[in-house]
JSON list of C-alpha atoms in Angstrom, two decimals:
[
{"chain": "A", "resi": 1, "resn": "MET", "atom": "CA", "xyz": [0.00, 0.00, 0.00]},
{"chain": "A", "resi": 2, "resn": "SER", "atom": "CA", "xyz": [1.31, 3.43, -0.88]},
{"chain": "A", "resi": 3, "resn": "PHE", "atom": "CA", "xyz": [0.88, 6.72, 0.93]},
{"chain": "A", "resi": 4, "resn": "VAL", "atom": "CA", "xyz": [1.52, 10.38, 0.22]},
{"chain": "A", "resi": 5, "resn": "LEU", "atom": "CA", "xyz": [4.54, 11.78, 2.05]},
{"chain": "A", "resi": 6, "resn": "ASP", "atom": "CA", "xyz": [4.47, 15.45, 3.00]},
{"chain": "A", "resi": 7, "resn": "ASN", "atom": "CA", "xyz": [7.78, 17.29, 3.12]},
{"chain": "A", "resi": 8, "resn": "SER", "atom": "CA", "xyz": [7.23, 18.14, 6.80]},
{"chain": "A", "resi": 9, "resn": "VAL", "atom": "CA", "xyz": [7.75, 14.49, 7.72]},
{"chain": "A", "resi": 10, "resn": "ALA", "atom": "CA", "xyz": [10.89, 14.04, 5.62]},
{"chain": "A", "resi": 11, "resn": "MET", "atom": "CA", "xyz": [12.46, 17.23, 6.94]},
{"chain": "A", "resi": 12, "resn": "CYS", "atom": "CA", "xyz": [11.86, 16.00, 10.47]},
{"chain": "A", "resi": 13, "resn": "TRP", "atom": "CA", "xyz": [14.17, 13.09, 9.58]},
{"chain": "A", "resi": 14, "resn": "LEU", "atom": "CA", "xyz": [16.89, 15.60, 8.78]},
{"chain": "A", "resi": 15, "resn": "LEU", "atom": "CA", "xyz": [16.36, 18.18, 11.49]},
{"chain": "A", "resi": 16, "resn": "ALA", "atom": "CA", "xyz": [14.81, 15.98, 14.21]},
{"chain": "A", "resi": 17, "resn": "ASP", "atom": "CA", "xyz": [13.11, 19.05, 15.60]},
{"chain": "A", "resi": 18, "resn": "GLY", "atom": "CA", "xyz": [9.62, 19.47, 16.89]},
{"chain": "A", "resi": 19, "resn": "LYS", "atom": "CA", "xyz": [7.55, 17.78, 19.54]},
{"chain": "A", "resi": 20, "resn": "PRO", "atom": "CA", "xyz": [8.66, 14.31, 20.64]},
{"chain": "A", "resi": 21, "resn": "ALA", "atom": "CA", "xyz": [5.41, 12.85, 19.28]},
{"chain": "A", "resi": 22, "resn": "ASP", "atom": "CA", "xyz": [6.12, 14.41, 15.86]},
{"chain": "A", "resi": 23, "resn": "VAL", "atom": "CA", "xyz": [9.67, 13.05, 15.80]},
{"chain": "A", "resi": 24, "resn": "ALA", "atom": "CA", "xyz": [8.38, 9.58, 16.78]},
{"chain": "A", "resi": 25, "resn": "TYR", "atom": "CA", "xyz": [5.74, 9.72, 14.04]},
{"chain": "A", "resi": 26, "resn": "ALA", "atom": "CA", "xyz": [8.33, 10.77, 11.44]},
{"chain": "A", "resi": 27, "resn": "GLU", "atom": "CA", "xyz": [10.62, 7.92, 12.48]},
{"chain": "A", "resi": 28, "resn": "ALA", "atom": "CA", "xyz": [7.73, 5.44, 12.22]},
{"chain": "A", "resi": 29, "resn": "VAL", "atom": "CA", "xyz": [6.96, 6.72, 8.71]},
{"chain": "A", "resi": 30, "resn": "LEU", "atom": "CA", "xyz": [10.62, 6.24, 7.78]},
{"chain": "A", "resi": 31, "resn": "ASP", "atom": "CA", "xyz": [10.47, 2.66, 9.08]},
{"chain": "A", "resi": 32, "resn": "ALA", "atom": "CA", "xyz": [7.29, 2.05, 7.05]},
{"chain": "A", "resi": 33, "resn": "LEU", "atom": "CA", "xyz": [9.18, 2.91, 3.86]},
{"chain": "A", "resi": 34, "resn": "ARG", "atom": "CA", "xyz": [10.98, -0.42, 4.16]},
{"chain": "A", "resi": 35, "resn": "GLU", "atom": "CA", "xyz": [7.77, -2.14, 3.05]},
{"chain": "A", "resi": 36, "resn": "ARG", "atom": "CA", "xyz": [5.66, 0.63, 1.56]},
{"chain": "A", "resi": 37, "resn": "GLN", "atom": "CA", "xyz": [5.96, 3.14, -1.23]},
{"chain": "A", "resi": 38, "resn": "ALA", "atom": "CA", "xyz": [5.63, 6.88, -0.70]},
{"chain": "A", "resi": 39, "resn": "LEU", "atom": "CA", "xyz": [4.18, 9.14, -3.35]},
{"chain": "A", "resi": 40, "resn": "VAL", "atom": "CA", "xyz": [5.20, 12.79, -3.55]},
{"chain": "A", "resi": 41, "resn": "PRO", "atom": "CA", "xyz": [4.16, 15.66, -5.83]},
{"chain": "A", "resi": 42, "resn": "SER", "atom": "CA", "xyz": [6.81, 16.88, -8.25]},
{"chain": "A", "resi": 43, "resn": "LEU", "atom": "CA", "xyz": [7.49, 19.96, -6.11]},
{"chain": "A", "resi": 44, "resn": "TRP", "atom": "CA", "xyz": [8.71, 17.75, -3.25]},
{"chain": "A", "resi": 45, "resn": "ALA", "atom": "CA", "xyz": [12.39, 17.74, -4.23]},
{"chain": "A", "resi": 46, "resn": "LEU", "atom": "CA", "xyz": [12.38, 21.54, -4.57]},
{"chain": "A", "resi": 47, "resn": "GLU", "atom": "CA", "xyz": [10.83, 21.91, -1.13]},
{"chain": "A", "resi": 48, "resn": "ALA", "atom": "CA", "xyz": [13.41, 19.54, 0.34]},
{"chain": "A", "resi": 49, "resn": "GLY", "atom": "CA", "xyz": [16.24, 21.39, -1.40]},
{"chain": "A", "resi": 50, "resn": "ASN", "atom": "CA", "xyz": [14.96, 24.70, -0.06]},
{"chain": "A", "resi": 51, "resn": "VAL", "atom": "CA", "xyz": [14.91, 23.46, 3.53]},
{"chain": "A", "resi": 52, "resn": "ILE", "atom": "CA", "xyz": [18.40, 22.00, 3.13]},
{"chain": "A", "resi": 53, "resn": "ALA", "atom": "CA", "xyz": [19.82, 25.20, 1.61]},
{"chain": "A", "resi": 54, "resn": "ARG", "atom": "CA", "xyz": [18.22, 27.38, 4.30]},
{"chain": "A", "resi": 55, "resn": "GLY", "atom": "CA", "xyz": [19.45, 25.05, 7.04]},
{"chain": "A", "resi": 56, "resn": "GLU", "atom": "CA", "xyz": [22.99, 25.29, 5.72]},
{"chain": "A", "resi": 57, "resn": "ALA", "atom": "CA", "xyz": [22.78, 29.09, 5.39]},
{"chain": "A", "resi": 58, "resn": "ARG", "atom": "CA", "xyz": [21.65, 29.36, 9.01]},
{"chain": "A", "resi": 59, "resn": "GLY", "atom": "CA", "xyz": [24.41, 27.08, 10.23]},
{"chain": "A", "resi": 60, "resn": "LEU", "atom": "CA", "xyz": [22.00, 24.33, 11.30]},
{"chain": "A", "resi": 61, "resn": "LEU", "atom": "CA", "xyz": [23.41, 21.83, 8.81]},
{"chain": "A", "resi": 62, "resn": "THR", "atom": "CA", "xyz": [26.79, 21.12, 7.31]},
{"chain": "A", "resi": 63, "resn": "GLU", "atom": "CA", "xyz": [27.08, 20.38, 3.62]},
{"chain": "A", "resi": 64, "resn": "ALA", "atom": "CA", "xyz": [28.32, 16.89, 4.51]},
{"chain": "A", "resi": 65, "resn": "ARG", "atom": "CA", "xyz": [25.25, 16.21, 6.67]},
{"chain": "A", "resi": 66, "resn": "SER", "atom": "CA", "xyz": [22.99, 17.52, 3.92]},
{"chain": "A", "resi": 67, "resn": "GLN", "atom": "CA", "xyz": [24.66, 15.35, 1.30]},
{"chain": "A", "resi": 68, "resn": "ALA", "atom": "CA", "xyz": [24.31, 12.25, 3.47]},
{"chain": "A", "resi": 69, "resn": "PHE", "atom": "CA", "xyz": [20.61, 13.04, 3.81]},
{"chain": "A", "resi": 70, "resn": "VAL", "atom": "CA", "xyz": [20.23, 13.48, 0.04]},
{"chain": "A", "resi": 71, "resn": "VAL", "atom": "CA", "xyz": [21.82, 10.05, -0.43]},
{"chain": "A", "resi": 72, "resn": "LEU", "atom": "CA", "xyz": [19.36, 8.57, 2.10]},
{"chain": "A", "resi": 73, "resn": "LEU", "atom": "CA", "xyz": [16.41, 10.11, 0.24]},
{"chain": "A", "resi": 74, "resn": "GLY", "atom": "CA", "xyz": [17.65, 8.57, -2.99]},
{"chain": "A", "resi": 75, "resn": "ARG", "atom": "CA", "xyz": [17.65, 5.11, -1.42]},
{"chain": "A", "resi": 76, "resn": "LEU", "atom": "CA", "xyz": [14.10, 5.31, -0.09]},
{"chain": "A", "resi": 77, "resn": "ASN", "atom": "CA", "xyz": [11.03, 3.97, -1.86]},
{"chain": "A", "resi": 78, "resn": "ILE", "atom": "CA", "xyz": [9.72, 7.40, -2.86]},
{"chain": "A", "resi": 79, "resn": "THR", "atom": "CA", "xyz": [8.04, 7.91, -6.23]},
{"chain": "A", "resi": 80, "resn": "THR", "atom": "CA", "xyz": [7.53, 11.36, -7.71]},
{"chain": "A", "resi": 81, "resn": "ASP", "atom": "CA", "xyz": [4.14, 12.01, -9.30]},
{"chain": "A", "resi": 82, "resn": "THR", "atom": "CA", "xyz": [4.39, 13.14, -12.90]},
{"chain": "A", "resi": 83, "resn": "ALA", "atom": "CA", "xyz": [0.93, 14.74, -13.07]},
{"chain": "A", "resi": 84, "resn": "THR", "atom": "CA", "xyz": [1.33, 17.40, -10.36]},
{"chain": "A", "resi": 85, "resn": "ALA", "atom": "CA", "xyz": [1.66, 20.28, -12.82]},
{"chain": "A", "resi": 86, "resn": "ALA", "atom": "CA", "xyz": [-1.34, 19.14, -14.86]},
{"chain": "A", "resi": 87, "resn": "HIS", "atom": "CA", "xyz": [-3.54, 19.51, -11.76]},
{"chain": "A", "resi": 88, "resn": "ALA", "atom": "CA", "xyz": [-1.91, 22.66, -10.34]},
{"chain": "A", "resi": 89, "resn": "LEU", "atom": "CA", "xyz": [-4.23, 25.32, -11.73]},
{"chain": "A", "resi": 90, "resn": "GLY", "atom": "CA", "xyz": [-7.34, 23.16, -11.48]},
{"chain": "A", "resi": 91, "resn": "ASP", "atom": "CA", "xyz": [-7.89, 20.68, -8.66]},
{"chain": "A", "resi": 92, "resn": "THR", "atom": "CA", "xyz": [-4.93, 21.84, -6.58]},
{"chain": "A", "resi": 93, "resn": "LEU", "atom": "CA", "xyz": [-5.89, 25.50, -6.75]},
{"chain": "A", "resi": 94, "resn": "HIS", "atom": "CA", "xyz": [-9.49, 24.58, -5.87]},
{"chain": "A", "resi": 95, "resn": "LEU", "atom": "CA", "xyz": [-8.29, 22.67, -2.79]},
{"chain": "A", "resi": 96, "resn": "ALA", "atom": "CA", "xyz": [-6.00, 25.53, -1.78]},
{"chain": "A", "resi": 97, "resn": "ARG", "atom": "CA", "xyz": [-8.92, 27.93, -1.92]},
{"chain": "A", "resi": 98, "resn": "ARG", "atom": "CA", "xyz": [-11.40, 25.62, -0.21]},
{"chain": "A", "resi": 99, "resn": "TYR", "atom": "CA", "xyz": [-9.14, 24.67, 2.71]},
{"chain": "A", "resi": 100, "resn": "LYS", "atom": "CA", "xyz": [-7.08, 27.88, 2.86]},
{"chain": "A", "resi": 101, "resn": "LEU", "atom": "CA", "xyz": [-3.83, 26.06, 2.13]},
{"chain": "A", "resi": 102, "resn": "SER", "atom": "CA", "xyz": [-0.76, 27.09, 0.20]},
{"chain": "A", "resi": 103, "resn": "ALA", "atom": "CA", "xyz": [-0.73, 25.62, -3.30]},
{"chain": "A", "resi": 104, "resn": "TYR", "atom": "CA", "xyz": [2.27, 23.57, -2.16]},
{"chain": "A", "resi": 105, "resn": "ASP", "atom": "CA", "xyz": [0.34, 21.93, 0.68]},
{"chain": "A", "resi": 106, "resn": "ALA", "atom": "CA", "xyz": [-2.73, 21.52, -1.51]},
{"chain": "A", "resi": 107, "resn": "ALA", "atom": "CA", "xyz": [-0.59, 19.53, -3.98]},
{"chain": "A", "resi": 108, "resn": "TYR", "atom": "CA", "xyz": [-0.12, 16.83, -1.33]},
{"chain": "A", "resi": 109, "resn": "LEU", "atom": "CA", "xyz": [-3.84, 16.75, -0.62]},
{"chain": "A", "resi": 110, "resn": "GLU", "atom": "CA", "xyz": [-4.68, 16.62, -4.33]},
{"chain": "A", "resi": 111, "resn": "LEU", "atom": "CA", "xyz": [-2.30, 13.70, -4.83]},
{"chain": "A", "resi": 112, "resn": "ALA", "atom": "CA", "xyz": [-3.82, 11.81, -1.89]},
{"chain": "A", "resi": 113, "resn": "LEU", "atom": "CA", "xyz": [-7.34, 12.38, -3.22]},
{"chain": "A", "resi": 114, "resn": "ARG", "atom": "CA", "xyz": [-6.41, 11.43, -6.78]},
{"chain": "A", "resi": 115, "resn": "THR", "atom": "CA", "xyz": [-4.64, 8.22, -5.79]},
{"chain": "A", "resi": 116, "resn": "GLY", "atom": "CA", "xyz": [-6.89, 7.26, -2.88]},
{"chain": "A", "resi": 117, "resn": "SER", "atom": "CA", "xyz": [-3.83, 7.17, -0.62]},
{"chain": "A", "resi": 118, "resn": "PRO", "atom": "CA", "xyz": [-3.50, 8.14, 3.03]},
{"chain": "A", "resi": 119, "resn": "LEU", "atom": "CA", "xyz": [-1.36, 11.20, 3.76]},
{"chain": "A", "resi": 120, "resn": "ALA", "atom": "CA", "xyz": [1.56, 11.46, 6.20]},
{"chain": "A", "resi": 121, "resn": "THR", "atom": "CA", "xyz": [2.06, 15.02, 7.44]},
{"chain": "A", "resi": 122, "resn": "LEU", "atom": "CA", "xyz": [3.09, 16.97, 10.52]},
{"chain": "A", "resi": 123, "resn": "ASP", "atom": "CA", "xyz": [1.58, 20.23, 9.23]},
{"chain": "A", "resi": 124, "resn": "ALA", "atom": "CA", "xyz": [-1.42, 21.23, 11.36]},
{"chain": "A", "resi": 125, "resn": "ASP", "atom": "CA", "xyz": [-3.31, 23.02, 8.57]},
{"chain": "A", "resi": 126, "resn": "LEU", "atom": "CA", "xyz": [-2.77, 20.15, 6.15]},
{"chain": "A", "resi": 127, "resn": "LYS", "atom": "CA", "xyz": [-3.90, 17.63, 8.78]},
{"chain": "A", "resi": 128, "resn": "LYS", "atom": "CA", "xyz": [-7.10, 19.62, 9.27]},
{"chain": "A", "resi": 129, "resn": "ALA", "atom": "CA", "xyz": [-7.73, 19.83, 5.52]},
{"chain": "A", "resi": 130, "resn": "THR", "atom": "CA", "xyz": [-6.99, 16.13, 5.13]},
{"chain": "A", "resi": 131, "resn": "ARG", "atom": "CA", "xyz": [-9.68, 15.23, 7.65]},
{"chain": "A", "resi": 132, "resn": "ALA", "atom": "CA", "xyz": [-12.17, 17.68, 6.13]},
{"chain": "A", "resi": 133, "resn": "ALA", "atom": "CA", "xyz": [-11.57, 16.27, 2.63]},
{"chain": "A", "resi": 134, "resn": "GLY", "atom": "CA", "xyz": [-12.10, 12.70, 3.81]},
{"chain": "A", "resi": 135, "resn": "VAL", "atom": "CA", "xyz": [-8.51, 11.58, 3.28]},
{"chain": "A", "resi": 136, "resn": "GLN", "atom": "CA", "xyz": [-7.17, 9.11, 5.80]},
{"chain": "A", "resi": 137, "resn": "PRO", "atom": "CA", "xyz": [-4.07, 10.11, 7.75]},
{"chain": "A", "resi": 138, "resn": "PHE", "atom": "CA", "xyz": [-1.22, 7.65, 7.26]},
{"chain": "A", "resi": 139, "resn": "ALA", "atom": "CA", "xyz": [-0.86, 5.35, 10.25]},
{"chain": "A", "resi": 140, "resn": "PRO", "atom": "CA", "xyz": [2.59, 3.76, 10.00]},
{"chain": "A", "resi": 141, "resn": "ASN", "atom": "CA", "xyz": [2.01, 1.01, 12.57]}
]
């Protein structure tokens, strides 16, 4: 079974910041990737790169640590959706408006709705929209 992986979860793997429950959830999602496939919208790699670059600029990450993380991401069972852009100004924009999300966050919700997949996220607004849209949250256990 596949699930949609929000960038907030993956960046928790790198930064290990946030509430202990969030870190534990992110680690459980990472463990689930041993047997399950994650789906991500095509903007996912750009979002990840942005967090990495900003973390390095702020002195929170070294380039070596960032590169090791990039290698880890490349080894994980993560598949990038090729239809994200085709839905961006239609379904995704509609979801962003309806649930008052950024278009970036709405792309994860759109992908989950389109594929019938649960969504793994730590973002409070996206969690709320996920429930309201009838998408199941990803339960890694």
